[in-house]
Amino acid sequence: MAPSKKKHVRSESCVIPGGFTELSLQFSSDSVSQHKLYVKEHRVRADKSSRPLDRTLFVLNIPPYCSKAVVTELFSQFGTVHYVELCDQPGSSQQTEPTVSPMFKPAEKQGFNVGYIVFKNATSIKAAKSHPHDVPLVVSTEQHPVKTGVQKWIQQYRNSFISTDKIQQVVDSFMEDYDKRKEMEAEQQRKEAEQQQEDEEGWVKVSRGNKGAKARPYSEAANQRTLQKEIKKKKRKELLNFYTWQHRKTQREHIAELRKKFEDDKQRITLLRAQRKFKPY
């Protein structure tokens, strides 16, 4: 039988439409089925996050059993991985979100993710894209086993419990920061009270504060006096004679008061005349 003239074809990377390179993923060495990852160099100019454009690899279709540690281990064979981001859909960096204590952090969504893998060297991007598509990346190995199914649920359940010592440390740290803030606020209020303290004549010393800060020339006593004046002013402006009968009653009382004053003045004048002390001119 004549020898075959067919030459062995060298394994090469598989590039699909859209500029993505296909990578095969295999859970373990004895697994039959394979999973497909799609990678592409991240070059979104509008992205204002901290992802460098020349060292970031964009990955699609990451399965739920691949955590950040697993993804880091898989792509470490192409070069040193700086950090990994996993999210539900492509978007801005998650580093802008406020940090939350792990004790109050909600459970992560279980599903397929997209990832941003930032390498330390730009040559790692080319190495990952040139990886043969028929050579799968193995997830679970003897050195780095990955648990799934019931074993994974048991591990997650055990990890959900937090030791009392760790909780106590977090609480103590929070209370120390709280006490420091309260002491600073009390010290600030004390300084302001000293600056705004009135002297014996009621004057308030107005000092120039920091640049951009507004000085407060009024103390607590001055604020109370101003408030009392506003209350009196408001009472004077209140409409007392709203009804007609109230207005007539007020007029009658005013006339009666004037008549009484007139009679008192007449009696005083008569008494002064009797005493010959009246001097009209």
PDB file of C-alpha atoms in Angstrom:
ATOM      1  CA  MET A   1       0.000   0.000   0.000  1.00  0.00           C
ATOM      2  CA  ALA A   2       1.437   3.329  -1.096  1.00  0.00           C
ATOM      3  CA  PRO A   3       2.131   5.818   1.631  1.00  0.00           C
ATOM      4  CA  SER A   4      -0.332   8.688   1.999  1.00  0.00           C
ATOM      5  CA  LYS A   5       0.796  11.944   0.454  1.00  0.00           C
ATOM      6  CA  LYS A   6      -1.494  13.981   2.714  1.00  0.00           C
ATOM      7  CA  LYS A   7       0.454  16.330   4.961  1.00  0.00           C
ATOM      8  CA  HIS A   8      -0.496  16.992   8.589  1.00  0.00           C
ATOM      9  CA  VAL A   9      -2.291  20.310   8.944  1.00  0.00           C
ATOM     10  CA  ARG A  10      -0.955  22.514  11.732  1.00  0.00           C
ATOM     11  CA  SER A  11      -3.470  23.506  14.395  1.00  0.00           C
ATOM     12  CA  GLU A  12      -4.328  27.180  14.145  1.00  0.00           C
ATOM     13  CA  SER A  13      -6.677  29.592  15.887  1.00  0.00           C
ATOM     14  CA  CYS A  14     -10.245  29.933  14.683  1.00  0.00           C
ATOM     15  CA  VAL A  15     -11.408  33.476  13.921  1.00  0.00           C
ATOM     16  CA  ILE A  16     -15.140  34.051  13.514  1.00  0.00           C
ATOM     17  CA  PRO A  17     -16.990  37.095  12.115  1.00  0.00           C
ATOM     18  CA  GLY A  18     -16.794  40.100  14.393  1.00  0.00           C
ATOM     19  CA  GLY A  19     -13.080  39.719  15.091  1.00  0.00           C
ATOM     20  CA  PHE A  20     -13.566  37.138  17.853  1.00  0.00           C
ATOM     21  CA  THR A  21     -11.248  34.161  18.296  1.00  0.00           C
ATOM     22  CA  GLU A  22     -12.777  30.878  19.380  1.00  0.00           C
ATOM     23  CA  LEU A  23     -11.254  29.026  22.340  1.00  0.00           C
ATOM     24  CA  SER A  24     -12.327  25.589  23.514  1.00  0.00           C
ATOM     25  CA  LEU A  25     -13.035  25.024  27.197  1.00  0.00           C
ATOM     26  CA  GLN A  26     -13.163  21.632  28.855  1.00  0.00           C
ATOM     27  CA  PHE A  27     -14.205  21.127  32.446  1.00  0.00           C
ATOM     28  CA  SER A  28     -11.842  18.210  33.145  1.00  0.00           C
ATOM     29  CA  SER A  29      -9.415  16.061  31.187  1.00  0.00           C
ATOM     30  CA  ASP A  30     -11.883  13.156  30.976  1.00  0.00           C
ATOM     31  CA  SER A  31     -14.868  15.306  29.917  1.00  0.00           C
ATOM     32  CA  VAL A  32     -16.376  14.576  26.524  1.00  0.00           C
ATOM     33  CA  SER A  33     -18.237  17.837  25.868  1.00  0.00           C
ATOM     34  CA  GLN A  34     -16.537  21.137  25.302  1.00  0.00           C
ATOM     35  CA  HIS A  35     -17.556  24.731  25.812  1.00  0.00           C
ATOM     36  CA  LYS A  36     -16.674  27.663  23.533  1.00  0.00           C
ATOM     37  CA  LEU A  37     -15.228  30.959  24.613  1.00  0.00           C
ATOM     38  CA  TYR A  38     -14.967  33.964  22.312  1.00  0.00           C
ATOM     39  CA  VAL A  39     -12.131  36.403  22.941  1.00  0.00           C
ATOM     40  CA  LYS A  40     -11.256  39.719  21.394  1.00  0.00           C
ATOM     41  CA  GLU A  41      -8.902  42.562  22.121  1.00  0.00           C
ATOM     42  CA  HIS A  42     -10.671  45.307  24.035  1.00  0.00           C
ATOM     43  CA  ARG A  43     -10.446  48.513  22.006  1.00  0.00           C
ATOM     44  CA  VAL A  44     -13.422  50.640  22.999  1.00  0.00           C
ATOM     45  CA  ARG A  45     -12.241  54.242  22.907  1.00  0.00           C
ATOM     46  CA  ALA A  46     -15.341  55.514  24.693  1.00  0.00           C
ATOM     47  CA  ASP A  47     -14.563  53.365  27.736  1.00  0.00           C
ATOM     48  CA  LYS A  48     -13.322  55.768  30.426  1.00  0.00           C
ATOM     49  CA  SER A  49     -12.533  53.027  32.922  1.00  0.00           C
ATOM     50  CA  SER A  50      -9.134  51.902  34.137  1.00  0.00           C
ATOM     51  CA  ARG A  51      -8.860  49.101  31.570  1.00  0.00           C
ATOM     52  CA  PRO A  52      -5.801  49.638  29.364  1.00  0.00           C
ATOM     53  CA  LEU A  53      -6.691  49.253  25.692  1.00  0.00           C
ATOM     54  CA  ASP A  54      -3.502  47.435  24.731  1.00  0.00           C
ATOM     55  CA  ARG A  55      -3.521  44.874  27.575  1.00  0.00           C
ATOM     56  CA  THR A  56      -7.206  43.988  28.023  1.00  0.00           C
ATOM     57  CA  LEU A  57      -8.835  40.853  26.588  1.00  0.00           C
ATOM     58  CA  PHE A  58     -12.622  40.833  26.175  1.00  0.00           C
ATOM     59  CA  VAL A  59     -14.168  37.378  26.747  1.00  0.00           C
ATOM     60  CA  LEU A  60     -17.733  36.216  25.991  1.00  0.00           C
ATOM     61  CA  ASN A  61     -19.738  33.143  27.067  1.00  0.00           C
ATOM     62  CA  ILE A  62     -17.962  32.462  30.365  1.00  0.00           C
ATOM     63  CA  PRO A  63     -19.845  29.615  32.145  1.00  0.00           C
ATOM     64  CA  PRO A  64     -21.178  30.031  35.702  1.00  0.00           C
ATOM     65  CA  TYR A  65     -18.688  27.573  37.228  1.00  0.00           C
ATOM     66  CA  CYS A  66     -15.777  29.801  36.198  1.00  0.00           C
ATOM     67  CA  SER A  67     -15.085  32.285  38.976  1.00  0.00           C
ATOM     68  CA  LYS A  68     -12.482  35.054  38.891  1.00  0.00           C
ATOM     69  CA  ALA A  69      -9.893  32.717  40.365  1.00  0.00           C
ATOM     70  CA  VAL A  70     -10.646  30.040  37.746  1.00  0.00           C
ATOM     71  CA  VAL A  71     -10.488  32.541  34.868  1.00  0.00           C
ATOM     72  CA  THR A  72      -7.219  33.917  36.223  1.00  0.00           C
ATOM     73  CA  GLU A  73      -5.755  30.416  36.378  1.00  0.00           C
ATOM     74  CA  LEU A  74      -6.943  29.545  32.838  1.00  0.00           C
ATOM     75  CA  PHE A  75      -5.434  32.590  31.163  1.00  0.00           C
ATOM     76  CA  SER A  76      -2.266  32.678  33.252  1.00  0.00           C
ATOM     77  CA  GLN A  77      -0.694  30.318  30.756  1.00  0.00           C
ATOM     78  CA  PHE A  78      -0.625  33.179  28.230  1.00  0.00           C
ATOM     79  CA  GLY A  79       1.047  35.628  30.619  1.00  0.00           C
ATOM     80  CA  THR A  80       0.767  37.259  34.017  1.00  0.00           C
ATOM     81  CA  VAL A  81      -2.814  38.371  34.716  1.00  0.00           C
ATOM     82  CA  HIS A  82      -3.109  41.735  36.467  1.00  0.00           C
ATOM     83  CA  TYR A  83      -6.790  41.428  37.392  1.00  0.00           C
ATOM     84  CA  VAL A  84     -10.083  39.991  36.094  1.00  0.00           C
ATOM     85  CA  GLU A  85     -13.538  41.556  35.907  1.00  0.00           C
ATOM     86  CA  LEU A  86     -16.714  39.503  35.482  1.00  0.00           C
ATOM     87  CA  CYS A  87     -20.098  41.095  34.829  1.00  0.00           C
ATOM     88  CA  ASP A  88     -23.520  40.245  33.437  1.00  0.00           C
ATOM     89  CA  GLN A  89     -23.156  42.386  30.330  1.00  0.00           C
ATOM     90  CA  PRO A  90     -20.532  44.588  28.709  1.00  0.00           C
ATOM     91  CA  GLY A  91     -20.208  48.012  30.208  1.00  0.00           C
ATOM     92  CA  SER A  92     -18.105  50.369  32.265  1.00  0.00           C
ATOM     93  CA  SER A  93     -15.733  49.252  34.964  1.00  0.00           C
ATOM     94  CA  GLN A  94     -17.209  47.964  38.227  1.00  0.00           C
ATOM     95  CA  GLN A  95     -14.421  49.544  40.248  1.00  0.00           C
ATOM     96  CA  THR A  96     -16.385  52.815  40.406  1.00  0.00           C
ATOM     97  CA  GLU A  97     -19.062  51.205  42.597  1.00  0.00           C
ATOM     98  CA  PRO A  98     -18.818  51.816  46.352  1.00  0.00           C
ATOM     99  CA  THR A  99     -17.204  49.058  48.328  1.00  0.00           C
ATOM    100  CA  VAL A 100     -19.633  47.048  50.437  1.00  0.00           C
ATOM    101  CA  SER A 101     -18.827  44.860  53.391  1.00  0.00           C
ATOM    102  CA  PRO A 102     -18.934  41.160  52.444  1.00  0.00           C
ATOM    103  CA  MET A 103     -21.411  40.603  55.290  1.00  0.00           C
ATOM    104  CA  PHE A 104     -23.977  42.838  53.567  1.00  0.00           C
ATOM    105  CA  LYS A 105     -23.110  42.052  49.963  1.00  0.00           C
ATOM    106  CA  PRO A 106     -26.006  40.508  48.001  1.00  0.00           C
ATOM    107  CA  ALA A 107     -25.632  37.112  46.403  1.00  0.00           C
ATOM    108  CA  GLU A 108     -24.072  37.110  42.952  1.00  0.00           C
ATOM    109  CA  LYS A 109     -26.206  36.217  39.960  1.00  0.00           C
ATOM    110  CA  GLN A 110     -25.640  32.756  38.575  1.00  0.00           C
ATOM    111  CA  GLY A 111     -25.392  32.738  34.798  1.00  0.00           C
ATOM    112  CA  PHE A 112     -23.104  33.199  31.834  1.00  0.00           C
ATOM    113  CA  ASN A 113     -20.842  36.217  32.145  1.00  0.00           C
ATOM    114  CA  VAL A 114     -18.627  38.448  30.088  1.00  0.00           C
ATOM    115  CA  GLY A 115     -15.121  39.128  31.280  1.00  0.00           C
ATOM    116  CA  TYR A 116     -12.313  41.651  31.003  1.00  0.00           C
ATOM    117  CA  ILE A 117      -8.881  40.127  31.553  1.00  0.00           C
ATOM    118  CA  VAL A 118      -6.098  42.664  32.043  1.00  0.00           C
ATOM    119  CA  PHE A 119      -2.589  41.306  31.471  1.00  0.00           C
ATOM    120  CA  LYS A 120       0.643  42.905  32.593  1.00  0.00           C
ATOM    121  CA  ASN A 121       2.171  42.586  29.112  1.00  0.00           C
ATOM    122  CA  ALA A 122       0.591  43.318  25.752  1.00  0.00           C
ATOM    123  CA  THR A 123       2.143  40.184  24.192  1.00  0.00           C
ATOM    124  CA  SER A 124      -0.236  38.022  26.261  1.00  0.00           C
ATOM    125  CA  ILE A 125      -3.147  39.214  24.110  1.00  0.00           C
ATOM    126  CA  LYS A 126      -1.536  37.872  20.973  1.00  0.00           C
ATOM    127  CA  ALA A 127      -0.665  34.577  22.699  1.00  0.00           C
ATOM    128  CA  ALA A 128      -4.270  34.057  23.798  1.00  0.00           C
ATOM    129  CA  LYS A 129      -5.672  34.847  20.346  1.00  0.00           C
ATOM    130  CA  SER A 130      -3.208  32.512  18.620  1.00  0.00           C
ATOM    131  CA  HIS A 131      -4.051  29.525  20.865  1.00  0.00           C
ATOM    132  CA  PRO A 132      -5.223  26.508  18.763  1.00  0.00           C
ATOM    133  CA  HIS A 133      -8.978  26.061  18.910  1.00  0.00           C
ATOM    134  CA  ASP A 134      -8.708  22.267  19.054  1.00  0.00           C
ATOM    135  CA  VAL A 135      -6.555  22.366  22.219  1.00  0.00           C
ATOM    136  CA  PRO A 136      -9.049  22.945  25.031  1.00  0.00           C
ATOM    137  CA  LEU A 137      -8.378  24.851  28.218  1.00  0.00           C
ATOM    138  CA  VAL A 138      -8.964  22.560  31.196  1.00  0.00           C
ATOM    139  CA  VAL A 139     -10.879  24.104  34.110  1.00  0.00           C
ATOM    140  CA  SER A 140     -10.546  21.521  36.870  1.00  0.00           C
ATOM    141  CA  THR A 141      -7.153  19.888  37.369  1.00  0.00           C
ATOM    142  CA  GLU A 142      -5.523  17.945  40.144  1.00  0.00           C
ATOM    143  CA  GLN A 143      -3.555  20.990  41.258  1.00  0.00           C
ATOM    144  CA  HIS A 144      -6.598  23.311  41.066  1.00  0.00           C
ATOM    145  CA  PRO A 145      -9.838  21.328  41.460  1.00  0.00           C
ATOM    146  CA  VAL A 146     -13.153  23.109  40.852  1.00  0.00           C
ATOM    147  CA  LYS A 147     -16.261  21.915  42.664  1.00  0.00           C
ATOM    148  CA  THR A 148     -19.668  21.782  41.002  1.00  0.00           C
ATOM    149  CA  GLY A 149     -23.137  20.525  41.838  1.00  0.00           C
ATOM    150  CA  VAL A 150     -23.873  19.483  45.413  1.00  0.00           C
ATOM    151  CA  GLN A 151     -20.255  19.866  46.510  1.00  0.00           C
ATOM    152  CA  LYS A 152     -20.237  23.463  45.304  1.00  0.00           C
ATOM    153  CA  TRP A 153     -23.497  24.234  47.117  1.00  0.00           C
ATOM    154  CA  ILE A 154     -22.166  22.745  50.332  1.00  0.00           C
ATOM    155  CA  GLN A 155     -19.011  24.843  50.055  1.00  0.00           C
ATOM    156  CA  GLN A 156     -21.017  28.019  49.372  1.00  0.00           C
ATOM    157  CA  TYR A 157     -23.276  27.258  52.346  1.00  0.00           C
ATOM    158  CA  ARG A 158     -20.314  26.806  54.665  1.00  0.00           C
ATOM    159  CA  ASN A 159     -18.640  29.962  53.378  1.00  0.00           C
ATOM    160  CA  SER A 160     -21.817  31.951  54.025  1.00  0.00           C
ATOM    161  CA  PHE A 161     -21.233  31.710  57.784  1.00  0.00           C
ATOM    162  CA  ILE A 162     -19.045  34.472  59.181  1.00  0.00           C
ATOM    163  CA  SER A 163     -17.173  34.007  62.422  1.00  0.00           C
ATOM    164  CA  THR A 164     -18.107  36.178  65.381  1.00  0.00           C
ATOM    165  CA  ASP A 165     -14.501  37.351  65.729  1.00  0.00           C
ATOM    166  CA  LYS A 166     -14.530  38.785  62.223  1.00  0.00           C
ATOM    167  CA  ILE A 167     -17.870  40.493  62.816  1.00  0.00           C
ATOM    168  CA  GLN A 168     -16.550  41.962  66.062  1.00  0.00           C
ATOM    169  CA  GLN A 169     -13.502  43.344  64.259  1.00  0.00           C
ATOM    170  CA  VAL A 170     -15.677  45.037  61.659  1.00  0.00           C
ATOM    171  CA  VAL A 171     -17.964  46.498  64.335  1.00  0.00           C
ATOM    172  CA  ASP A 172     -15.019  47.749  66.422  1.00  0.00           C
ATOM    173  CA  SER A 173     -13.443  49.383  63.376  1.00  0.00           C
ATOM    174  CA  PHE A 174     -16.716  51.096  62.474  1.00  0.00           C
ATOM    175  CA  MET A 175     -17.256  52.383  66.021  1.00  0.00           C
ATOM    176  CA  GLU A 176     -13.705  53.746  66.198  1.00  0.00           C
ATOM    177  CA  ASP A 177     -14.252  55.710  63.001  1.00  0.00           C
ATOM    178  CA  TYR A 178     -17.613  56.924  64.317  1.00  0.00           C
ATOM    179  CA  ASP A 179     -16.101  58.122  67.602  1.00  0.00           C
ATOM    180  CA  LYS A 180     -13.349  59.964  65.735  1.00  0.00           C
ATOM    181  CA  ARG A 181     -15.891  61.741  63.535  1.00  0.00           C
ATOM    182  CA  LYS A 182     -17.950  62.745  66.574  1.00  0.00           C
ATOM    183  CA  GLU A 183     -14.884  64.097  68.365  1.00  0.00           C
ATOM    184  CA  MET A 184     -13.914  66.140  65.320  1.00  0.00           C
ATOM    185  CA  GLU A 185     -17.447  67.557  65.040  1.00  0.00           C
ATOM    186  CA  ALA A 186     -17.515  68.450  68.750  1.00  0.00           C
ATOM    187  CA  GLU A 187     -14.128  70.154  68.480  1.00  0.00           C
ATOM    188  CA  GLN A 188     -15.298  72.104  65.443  1.00  0.00           C
ATOM    189  CA  GLN A 189     -18.454  73.232  67.242  1.00  0.00           C
ATOM    190  CA  ARG A 190     -16.429  74.277  70.278  1.00  0.00           C
ATOM    191  CA  LYS A 191     -14.121  76.399  68.134  1.00  0.00           C
ATOM    192  CA  GLU A 192     -17.080  78.043  66.413  1.00  0.00           C
ATOM    193  CA  ALA A 193     -18.716  78.771  69.766  1.00  0.00           C
ATOM    194  CA  GLU A 194     -15.526  80.438  71.033  1.00  0.00           C
ATOM    195  CA  GLN A 195     -15.264  82.559  67.912  1.00  0.00           C
ATOM    196  CA  GLN A 196     -18.916  83.599  68.116  1.00  0.00           C
ATOM    197  CA  GLN A 197     -19.002  84.261  71.863  1.00  0.00           C
ATOM    198  CA  GLU A 198     -20.586  87.591  72.831  1.00  0.00           C
ATOM    199  CA  ASP A 199     -18.837  90.125  75.036  1.00  0.00           C
ATOM    200  CA  GLU A 200     -20.438  92.020  77.964  1.00  0.00           C
ATOM    201  CA  GLU A 201     -22.081  94.620  75.713  1.00  0.00           C
ATOM    202  CA  GLY A 202     -23.644  92.025  73.442  1.00  0.00           C
ATOM    203  CA  TRP A 203     -21.226  92.364  70.526  1.00  0.00           C
ATOM    204  CA  VAL A 204     -20.227  89.311  68.596  1.00  0.00           C
ATOM    205  CA  LYS A 205     -16.692  88.913  67.346  1.00  0.00           C
ATOM    206  CA  VAL A 206     -16.722  88.007  63.657  1.00  0.00           C
ATOM    207  CA  SER A 207     -13.514  86.313  62.560  1.00  0.00           C
ATOM    208  CA  ARG A 208     -12.488  85.523  59.050  1.00  0.00           C
ATOM    209  CA  GLY A 209     -12.575  81.776  58.469  1.00  0.00           C
ATOM    210  CA  ASN A 210     -10.828  79.614  55.940  1.00  0.00           C
ATOM    211  CA  LYS A 211     -10.821  80.492  52.281  1.00  0.00           C
ATOM    212  CA  GLY A 212     -14.222  79.798  50.815  1.00  0.00           C
ATOM    213  CA  ALA A 213     -15.897  79.333  54.234  1.00  0.00           C
ATOM    214  CA  LYS A 214     -18.721  81.643  55.295  1.00  0.00           C
ATOM    215  CA  ALA A 215     -18.369  83.336  58.676  1.00  0.00           C
ATOM    216  CA  ARG A 216     -21.222  83.032  61.188  1.00  0.00           C
ATOM    217  CA  PRO A 217     -21.569  86.310  63.135  1.00  0.00           C
ATOM    218  CA  TYR A 218     -24.573  85.156  65.210  1.00  0.00           C
ATOM    219  CA  SER A 219     -24.412  83.122  68.369  1.00  0.00           C
ATOM    220  CA  GLU A 220     -27.199  81.039  69.881  1.00  0.00           C
ATOM    221  CA  ALA A 221     -28.438  83.914  72.042  1.00  0.00           C
ATOM    222  CA  ALA A 222     -28.506  86.269  69.060  1.00  0.00           C
ATOM    223  CA  ASN A 223     -30.433  83.702  67.070  1.00  0.00           C
ATOM    224  CA  GLN A 224     -33.023  83.421  69.856  1.00  0.00           C
ATOM    225  CA  ARG A 225     -33.490  87.182  69.991  1.00  0.00           C
ATOM    226  CA  THR A 226     -33.935  87.362  66.255  1.00  0.00           C
ATOM    227  CA  LEU A 227     -36.473  84.556  66.418  1.00  0.00           C
ATOM    228  CA  GLN A 228     -38.469  86.352  69.131  1.00  0.00           C
ATOM    229  CA  LYS A 229     -38.520  89.530  67.046  1.00  0.00           C
ATOM    230  CA  GLU A 230     -39.819  87.624  64.048  1.00  0.00           C
ATOM    231  CA  ILE A 231     -42.569  86.053  66.187  1.00  0.00           C
ATOM    232  CA  LYS A 232     -43.683  89.448  67.511  1.00  0.00           C
ATOM    233  CA  LYS A 233     -43.607  90.911  64.029  1.00  0.00           C
ATOM    234  CA  LYS A 234     -45.712  88.065  62.750  1.00  0.00           C
ATOM    235  CA  LYS A 235     -48.258  88.530  65.545  1.00  0.00           C
ATOM    236  CA  ARG A 236     -48.608  92.225  64.702  1.00  0.00           C
ATOM    237  CA  LYS A 237     -49.330  91.356  61.107  1.00  0.00           C
ATOM    238  CA  GLU A 238     -52.030  88.867  62.010  1.00  0.00           C
ATOM    239  CA  LEU A 239     -55.537  89.922  61.015  1.00  0.00           C
ATOM    240  CA  LEU A 240     -57.381  90.350  64.328  1.00  0.00           C
ATOM    241  CA  ASN A 241     -60.639  91.912  63.048  1.00  0.00           C
ATOM    242  CA  PHE A 242     -61.594  89.408  60.431  1.00  0.00           C
ATOM    243  CA  TYR A 243     -65.360  89.623  60.947  1.00  0.00           C
ATOM    244  CA  THR A 244     -67.455  92.840  60.786  1.00  0.00           C
ATOM    245  CA  TRP A 245     -68.745  92.526  64.335  1.00  0.00           C
ATOM    246  CA  GLN A 246     -65.155  92.223  65.589  1.00  0.00           C
ATOM    247  CA  HIS A 247     -64.221  95.428  63.763  1.00  0.00           C
ATOM    248  CA  ARG A 248     -67.234  97.319  65.208  1.00  0.00           C
ATOM    249  CA  LYS A 249     -66.496  96.058  68.711  1.00  0.00           C
ATOM    250  CA  THR A 250     -62.901  97.252  68.435  1.00  0.00           C
ATOM    251  CA  GLN A 251     -64.067 100.678  67.267  1.00  0.00           C
ATOM    252  CA  ARG A 252     -66.511 101.001  70.170  1.00  0.00           C
ATOM    253  CA  GLU A 253     -63.830 100.032  72.674  1.00  0.00           C
ATOM    254  CA  HIS A 254     -61.442 102.555  71.151  1.00  0.00           C
ATOM    255  CA  ILE A 255     -64.070 105.357  71.331  1.00  0.00           C
ATOM    256  CA  ALA A 256     -64.900 104.472  74.907  1.00  0.00           C
ATOM    257  CA  GLU A 257     -61.212 104.584  75.814  1.00  0.00           C
ATOM    258  CA  LEU A 258     -60.838 108.009  74.187  1.00  0.00           C
ATOM    259  CA  ARG A 259     -63.885 109.343  76.031  1.00  0.00           C
ATOM    260  CA  LYS A 260     -62.551 108.061  79.347  1.00  0.00           C
ATOM    261  CA  LYS A 261     -59.203 109.704  78.663  1.00  0.00           C
ATOM    262  CA  PHE A 262     -60.978 112.963  77.751  1.00  0.00           C
ATOM    263  CA  GLU A 263     -62.920 112.967  81.013  1.00  0.00           C
ATOM    264  CA  ASP A 264     -59.750 112.265  82.989  1.00  0.00           C
ATOM    265  CA  ASP A 265     -58.018 115.187  81.282  1.00  0.00           C
ATOM    266  CA  LYS A 266     -60.981 117.526  82.059  1.00  0.00           C
ATOM    267  CA  GLN A 267     -60.877 116.575  85.713  1.00  0.00           C
ATOM    268  CA  ARG A 268     -57.131 117.153  85.884  1.00  0.00           C
ATOM    269  CA  ILE A 269     -57.463 120.583  84.244  1.00  0.00           C
ATOM    270  CA  THR A 270     -60.261 121.548  86.654  1.00  0.00           C
ATOM    271  CA  LEU A 271     -58.100 120.521  89.571  1.00  0.00           C
ATOM    272  CA  LEU A 272     -55.143 122.535  88.274  1.00  0.00           C
ATOM    273  CA  ARG A 273     -57.355 125.628  87.840  1.00  0.00           C
ATOM    274  CA  ALA A 274     -58.577 125.291  91.386  1.00  0.00           C
ATOM    275  CA  GLN A 275     -55.014 125.195  92.577  1.00  0.00           C
ATOM    276  CA  ARG A 276     -54.115 128.201  90.313  1.00  0.00           C
ATOM    277  CA  LYS A 277     -51.348 126.258  88.730  1.00  0.00           C
ATOM    278  CA  PHE A 278     -52.778 126.069  85.233  1.00  0.00           C
ATOM    279  CA  LYS A 279     -50.638 127.945  82.722  1.00  0.00           C
ATOM    280  CA  PRO A 280     -51.879 127.359  79.200  1.00  0.00           C
ATOM    281  CA  TYR A 281     -49.453 129.946  77.691  1.00  0.00           C
TER     282      TYR A 281
END
